[in-house]
mmCIF file of C-alpha atoms in Angstrom:
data_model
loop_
_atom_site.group_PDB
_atom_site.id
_atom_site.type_symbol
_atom_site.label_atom_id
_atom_site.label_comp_id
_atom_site.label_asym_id
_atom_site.label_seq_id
_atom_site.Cartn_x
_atom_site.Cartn_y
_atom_site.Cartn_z
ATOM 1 C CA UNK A 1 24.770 83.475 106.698
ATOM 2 C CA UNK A 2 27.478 82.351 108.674
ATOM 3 C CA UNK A 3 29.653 83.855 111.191
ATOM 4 C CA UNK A 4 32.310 83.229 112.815
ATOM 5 C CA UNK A 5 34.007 84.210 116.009
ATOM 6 C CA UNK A 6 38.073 84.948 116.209
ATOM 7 C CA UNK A 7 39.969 84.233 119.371
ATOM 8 C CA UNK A 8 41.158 87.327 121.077
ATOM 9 C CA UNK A 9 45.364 87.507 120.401
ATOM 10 C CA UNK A 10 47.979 89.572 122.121
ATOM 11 C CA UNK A 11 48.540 91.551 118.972
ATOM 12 C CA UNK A 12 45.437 94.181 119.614
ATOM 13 C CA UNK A 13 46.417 97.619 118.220
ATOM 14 C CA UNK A 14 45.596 98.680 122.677
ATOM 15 C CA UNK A 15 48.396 96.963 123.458
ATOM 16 C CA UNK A 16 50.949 97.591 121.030
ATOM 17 C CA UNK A 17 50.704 100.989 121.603
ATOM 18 C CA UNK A 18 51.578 100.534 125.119
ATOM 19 C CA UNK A 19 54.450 98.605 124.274
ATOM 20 C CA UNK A 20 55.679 101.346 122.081
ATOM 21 C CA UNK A 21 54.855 103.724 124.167
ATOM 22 C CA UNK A 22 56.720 101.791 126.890
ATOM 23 C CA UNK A 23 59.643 101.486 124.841
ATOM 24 C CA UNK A 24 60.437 104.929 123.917
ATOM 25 C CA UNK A 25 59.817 106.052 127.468
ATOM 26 C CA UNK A 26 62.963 104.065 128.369
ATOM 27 C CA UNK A 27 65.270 105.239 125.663
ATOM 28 C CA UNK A 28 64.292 108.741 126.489
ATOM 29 C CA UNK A 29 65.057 108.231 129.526
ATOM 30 C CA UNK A 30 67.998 106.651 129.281
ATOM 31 C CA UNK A 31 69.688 109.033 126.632
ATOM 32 C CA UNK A 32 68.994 111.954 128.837
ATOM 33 C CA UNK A 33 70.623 109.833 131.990
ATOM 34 C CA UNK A 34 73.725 109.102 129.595
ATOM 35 C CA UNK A 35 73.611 112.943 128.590
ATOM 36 C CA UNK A 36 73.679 113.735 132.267
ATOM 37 C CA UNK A 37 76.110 112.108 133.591
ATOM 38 C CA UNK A 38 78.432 112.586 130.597
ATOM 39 C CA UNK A 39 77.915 116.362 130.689
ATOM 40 C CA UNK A 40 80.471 118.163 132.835
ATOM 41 C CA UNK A 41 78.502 120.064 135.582
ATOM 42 C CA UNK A 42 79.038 123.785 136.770
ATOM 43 C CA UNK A 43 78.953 124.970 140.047
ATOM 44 C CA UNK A 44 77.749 128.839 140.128
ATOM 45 C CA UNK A 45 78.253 131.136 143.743
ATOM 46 C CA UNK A 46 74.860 131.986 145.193
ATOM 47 C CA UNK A 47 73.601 134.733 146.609
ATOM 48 C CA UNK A 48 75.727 135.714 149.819
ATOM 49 C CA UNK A 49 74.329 134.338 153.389
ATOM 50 C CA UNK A 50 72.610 136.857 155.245
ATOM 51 C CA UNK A 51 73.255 136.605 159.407
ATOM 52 C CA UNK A 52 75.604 136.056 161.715
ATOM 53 C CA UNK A 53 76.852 132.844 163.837
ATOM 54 C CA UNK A 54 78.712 131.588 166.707
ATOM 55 C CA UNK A 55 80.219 128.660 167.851
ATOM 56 C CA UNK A 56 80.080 129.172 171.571
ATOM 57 C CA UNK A 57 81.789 127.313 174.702
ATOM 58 C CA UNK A 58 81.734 128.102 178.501
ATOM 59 C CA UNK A 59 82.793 127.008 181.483
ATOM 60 C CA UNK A 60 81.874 129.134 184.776
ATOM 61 C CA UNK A 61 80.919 129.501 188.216
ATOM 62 C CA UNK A 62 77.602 129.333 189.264
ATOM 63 C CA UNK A 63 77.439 132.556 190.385
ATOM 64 C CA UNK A 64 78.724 134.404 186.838
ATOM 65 C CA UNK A 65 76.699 133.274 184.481
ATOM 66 C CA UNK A 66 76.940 133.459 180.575
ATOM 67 C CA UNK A 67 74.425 135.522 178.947
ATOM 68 C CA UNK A 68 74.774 135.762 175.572
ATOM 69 C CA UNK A 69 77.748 136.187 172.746
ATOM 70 C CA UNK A 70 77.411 138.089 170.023
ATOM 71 C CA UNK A 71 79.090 140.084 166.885
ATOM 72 C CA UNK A 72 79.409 143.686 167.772
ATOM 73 C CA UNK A 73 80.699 147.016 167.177
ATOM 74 C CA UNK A 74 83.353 148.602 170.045
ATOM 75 C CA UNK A 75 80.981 151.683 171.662
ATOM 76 C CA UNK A 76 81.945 154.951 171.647
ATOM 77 C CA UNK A 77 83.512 156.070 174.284
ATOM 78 C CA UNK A 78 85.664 152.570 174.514
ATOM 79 C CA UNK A 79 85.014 150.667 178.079
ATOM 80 C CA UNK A 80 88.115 150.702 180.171
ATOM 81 C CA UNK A 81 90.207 148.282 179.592
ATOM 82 C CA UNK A 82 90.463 144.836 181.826
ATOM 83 C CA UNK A 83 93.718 144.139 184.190
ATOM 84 C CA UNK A 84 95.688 141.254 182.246
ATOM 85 C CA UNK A 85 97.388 141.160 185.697
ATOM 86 C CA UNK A 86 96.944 138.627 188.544
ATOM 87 C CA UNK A 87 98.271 140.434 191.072
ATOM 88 C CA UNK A 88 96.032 143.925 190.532
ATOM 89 C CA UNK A 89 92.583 142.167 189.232
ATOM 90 C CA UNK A 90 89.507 144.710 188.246
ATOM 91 C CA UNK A 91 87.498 145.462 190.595
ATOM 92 C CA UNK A 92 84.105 144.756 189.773
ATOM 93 C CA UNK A 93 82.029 148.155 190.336
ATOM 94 C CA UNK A 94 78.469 147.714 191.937
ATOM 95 C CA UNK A 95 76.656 148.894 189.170
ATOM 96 C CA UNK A 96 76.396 147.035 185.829
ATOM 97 C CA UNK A 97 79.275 147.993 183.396
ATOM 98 C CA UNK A 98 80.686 147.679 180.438
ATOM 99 C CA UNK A 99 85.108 146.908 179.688
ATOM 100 C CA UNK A 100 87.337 145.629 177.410
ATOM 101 C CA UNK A 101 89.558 142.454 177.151
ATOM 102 C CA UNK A 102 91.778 144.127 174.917
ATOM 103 C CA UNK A 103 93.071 147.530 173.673
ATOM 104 C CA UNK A 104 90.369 148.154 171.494
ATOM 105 C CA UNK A 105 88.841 151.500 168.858
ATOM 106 C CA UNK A 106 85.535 152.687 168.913
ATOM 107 C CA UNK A 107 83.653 151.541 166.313
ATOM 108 C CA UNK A 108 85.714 148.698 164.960
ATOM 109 C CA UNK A 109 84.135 144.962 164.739
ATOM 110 C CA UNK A 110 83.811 143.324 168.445
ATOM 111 C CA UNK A 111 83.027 139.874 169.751
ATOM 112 C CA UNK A 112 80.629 141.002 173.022
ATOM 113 C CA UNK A 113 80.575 139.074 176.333
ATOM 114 C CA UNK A 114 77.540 139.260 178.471
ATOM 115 C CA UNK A 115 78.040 138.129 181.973
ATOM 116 C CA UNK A 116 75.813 138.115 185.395
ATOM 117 C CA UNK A 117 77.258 138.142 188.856
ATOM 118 C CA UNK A 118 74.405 136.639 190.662
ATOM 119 C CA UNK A 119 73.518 137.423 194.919
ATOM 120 C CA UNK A 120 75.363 134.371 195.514
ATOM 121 C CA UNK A 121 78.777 135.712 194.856
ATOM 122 C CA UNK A 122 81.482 135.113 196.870
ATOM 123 C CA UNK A 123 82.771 138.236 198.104
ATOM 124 C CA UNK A 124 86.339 139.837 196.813
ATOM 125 C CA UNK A 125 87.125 136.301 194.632
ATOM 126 C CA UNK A 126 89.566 137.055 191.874
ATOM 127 C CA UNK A 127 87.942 135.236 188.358
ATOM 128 C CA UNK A 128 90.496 134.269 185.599
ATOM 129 C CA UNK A 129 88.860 134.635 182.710
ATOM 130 C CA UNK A 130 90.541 133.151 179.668
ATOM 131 C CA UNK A 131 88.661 133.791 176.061
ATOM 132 C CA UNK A 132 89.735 132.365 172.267
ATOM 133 C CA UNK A 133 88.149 134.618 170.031
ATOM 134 C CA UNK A 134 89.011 133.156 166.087
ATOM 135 C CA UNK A 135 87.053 135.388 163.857
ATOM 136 C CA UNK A 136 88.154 135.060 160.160
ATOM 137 C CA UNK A 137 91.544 134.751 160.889
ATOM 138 C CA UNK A 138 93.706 132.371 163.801
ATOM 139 C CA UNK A 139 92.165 132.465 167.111
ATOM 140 C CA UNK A 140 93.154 135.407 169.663
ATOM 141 C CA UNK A 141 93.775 134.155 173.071
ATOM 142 C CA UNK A 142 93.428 136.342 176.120
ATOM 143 C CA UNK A 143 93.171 136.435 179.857
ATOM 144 C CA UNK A 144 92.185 139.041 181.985
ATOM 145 C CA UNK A 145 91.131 139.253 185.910
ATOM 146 C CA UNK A 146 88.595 140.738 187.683
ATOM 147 C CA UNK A 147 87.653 140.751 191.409
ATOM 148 C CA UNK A 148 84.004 140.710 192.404
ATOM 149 C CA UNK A 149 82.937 143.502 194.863
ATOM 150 C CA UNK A 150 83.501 143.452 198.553
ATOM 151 C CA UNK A 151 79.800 142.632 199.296
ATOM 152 C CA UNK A 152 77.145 140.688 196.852
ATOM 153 C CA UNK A 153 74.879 142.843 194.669
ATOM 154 C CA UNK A 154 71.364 143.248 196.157
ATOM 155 C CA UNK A 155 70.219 142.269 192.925
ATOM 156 C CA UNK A 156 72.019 140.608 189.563
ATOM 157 C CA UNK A 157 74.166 142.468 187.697
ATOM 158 C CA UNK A 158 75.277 142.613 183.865
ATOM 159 C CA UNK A 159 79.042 143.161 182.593
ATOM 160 C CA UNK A 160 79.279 143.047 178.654
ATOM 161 C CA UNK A 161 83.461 142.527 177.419
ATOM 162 C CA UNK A 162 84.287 143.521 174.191
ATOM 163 C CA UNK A 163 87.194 141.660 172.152
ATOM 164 C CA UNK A 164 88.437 144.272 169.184
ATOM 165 C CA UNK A 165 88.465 142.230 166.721
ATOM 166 C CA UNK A 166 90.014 145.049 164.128
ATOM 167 C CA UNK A 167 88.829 147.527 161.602
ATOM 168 C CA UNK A 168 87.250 144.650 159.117
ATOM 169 C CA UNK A 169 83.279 145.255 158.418
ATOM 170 C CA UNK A 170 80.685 142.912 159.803
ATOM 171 C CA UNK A 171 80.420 141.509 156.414
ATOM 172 C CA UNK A 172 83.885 140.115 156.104
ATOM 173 C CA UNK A 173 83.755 138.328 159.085
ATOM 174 C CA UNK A 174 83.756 134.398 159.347
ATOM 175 C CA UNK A 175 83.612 133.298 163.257
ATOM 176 C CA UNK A 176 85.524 130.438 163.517
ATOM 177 C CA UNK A 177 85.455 130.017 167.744
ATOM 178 C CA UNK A 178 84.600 132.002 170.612
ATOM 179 C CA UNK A 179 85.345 130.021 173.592
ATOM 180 C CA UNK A 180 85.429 130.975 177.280
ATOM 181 C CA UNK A 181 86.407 129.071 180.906
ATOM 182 C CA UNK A 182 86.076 131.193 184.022
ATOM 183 C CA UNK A 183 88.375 129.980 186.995
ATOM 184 C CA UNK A 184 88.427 131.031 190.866
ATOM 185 C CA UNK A 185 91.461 131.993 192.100
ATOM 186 C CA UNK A 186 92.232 130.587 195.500
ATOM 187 C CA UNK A 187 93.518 134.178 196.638
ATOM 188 C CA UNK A 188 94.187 137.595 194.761
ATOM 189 C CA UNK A 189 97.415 136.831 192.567
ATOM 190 C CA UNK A 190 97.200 133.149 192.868
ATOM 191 C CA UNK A 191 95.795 131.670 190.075
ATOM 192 C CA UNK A 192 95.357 128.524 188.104
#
């Protein structure tokens, strides 16, 4: 009996498989990248965004701080409204309070300043306070003046401003800038 031995080759049935395999993997592939990129592609609106935003800028004293800005809702009854007058500011009252930077109607959408006059206030300084409110429409500029009281509060106080921003639903609005600077007067009625 004889035998004989063959020398392994590069044509086992393992390996051409692979190859195939191999091969077809790649036009697969490709096709569906050609299909892909040929195809036109369709953009569909998502759910709507839930929340609300602000892009906020301030520039105060030391002693009236920025608290917070937010998207609000005028109260009912409305806040007095805020001397746009240099020469008669508000007078700030001793107790925290609430106003309004422009004529405004209870219930309607609001951009809401917080402020706090600190211990460290300078007695009877006139503030300029100028504010761009831009909510889903061009910005609303507007300057009002208030007077802090004739002595400094024992303790820190809070004063929320309320822009009217109109009758449009919380829902509808897009806030595009709420900006404010707070300047000190050098004497009632004379102002930067």
């Amino acid at each position: 009996m004889t035998t004989s031995a063959r020398a392994p080759s590069g044509d086992s049935p393992g390996f051409c498989g692979a190859a195939v395999a191999l091969a077809l993997l790649l036009i697969v592939t490709s096709t569906l990248v050609g299909w892909s990129t040929a195809a036109p592609s369709a953009v569909l609106q998502g759910p709507p965004e839930q929340g609300e935003g602000a892009d906020v800028g301030e520039s105060t004293p030391g002693y009236w701080l920025w608290q917070a800005t937010q998207v609000w809702h005028v109260p009912n009854p409305v806040p007095p409204l805020l001397s746009s007058n240099p020469l008669l500011p508000t007078v700030l009252p001793g107790t925290a309070a609430s106003d309004t930077l422009n004529p405004a109607t209870a219930g309607n959408s609001s951009v809401r300043w917080t402020f706090s006059e600190t211990t460290t206030v300078s007695p009877s300084k006139e503030l300029e306070l100028r504010f761009t409110d831009g909510l889903a429409r061009p910005a609303t500029l507007v300057t009002v003046y208030l007077e802090t009281q004739l002595f400094p509060p024992l303790a820190p106080l809070a004063y929320t401003l309320y822009w009217d921003a109109g009758p449009f639903g919380p829902t509808g609005i897009t806030v595009e800038t709420m900006q404010v600077d707070v300047l000190v007067c050098t004497s009632i009625g004379v102002c930067p």
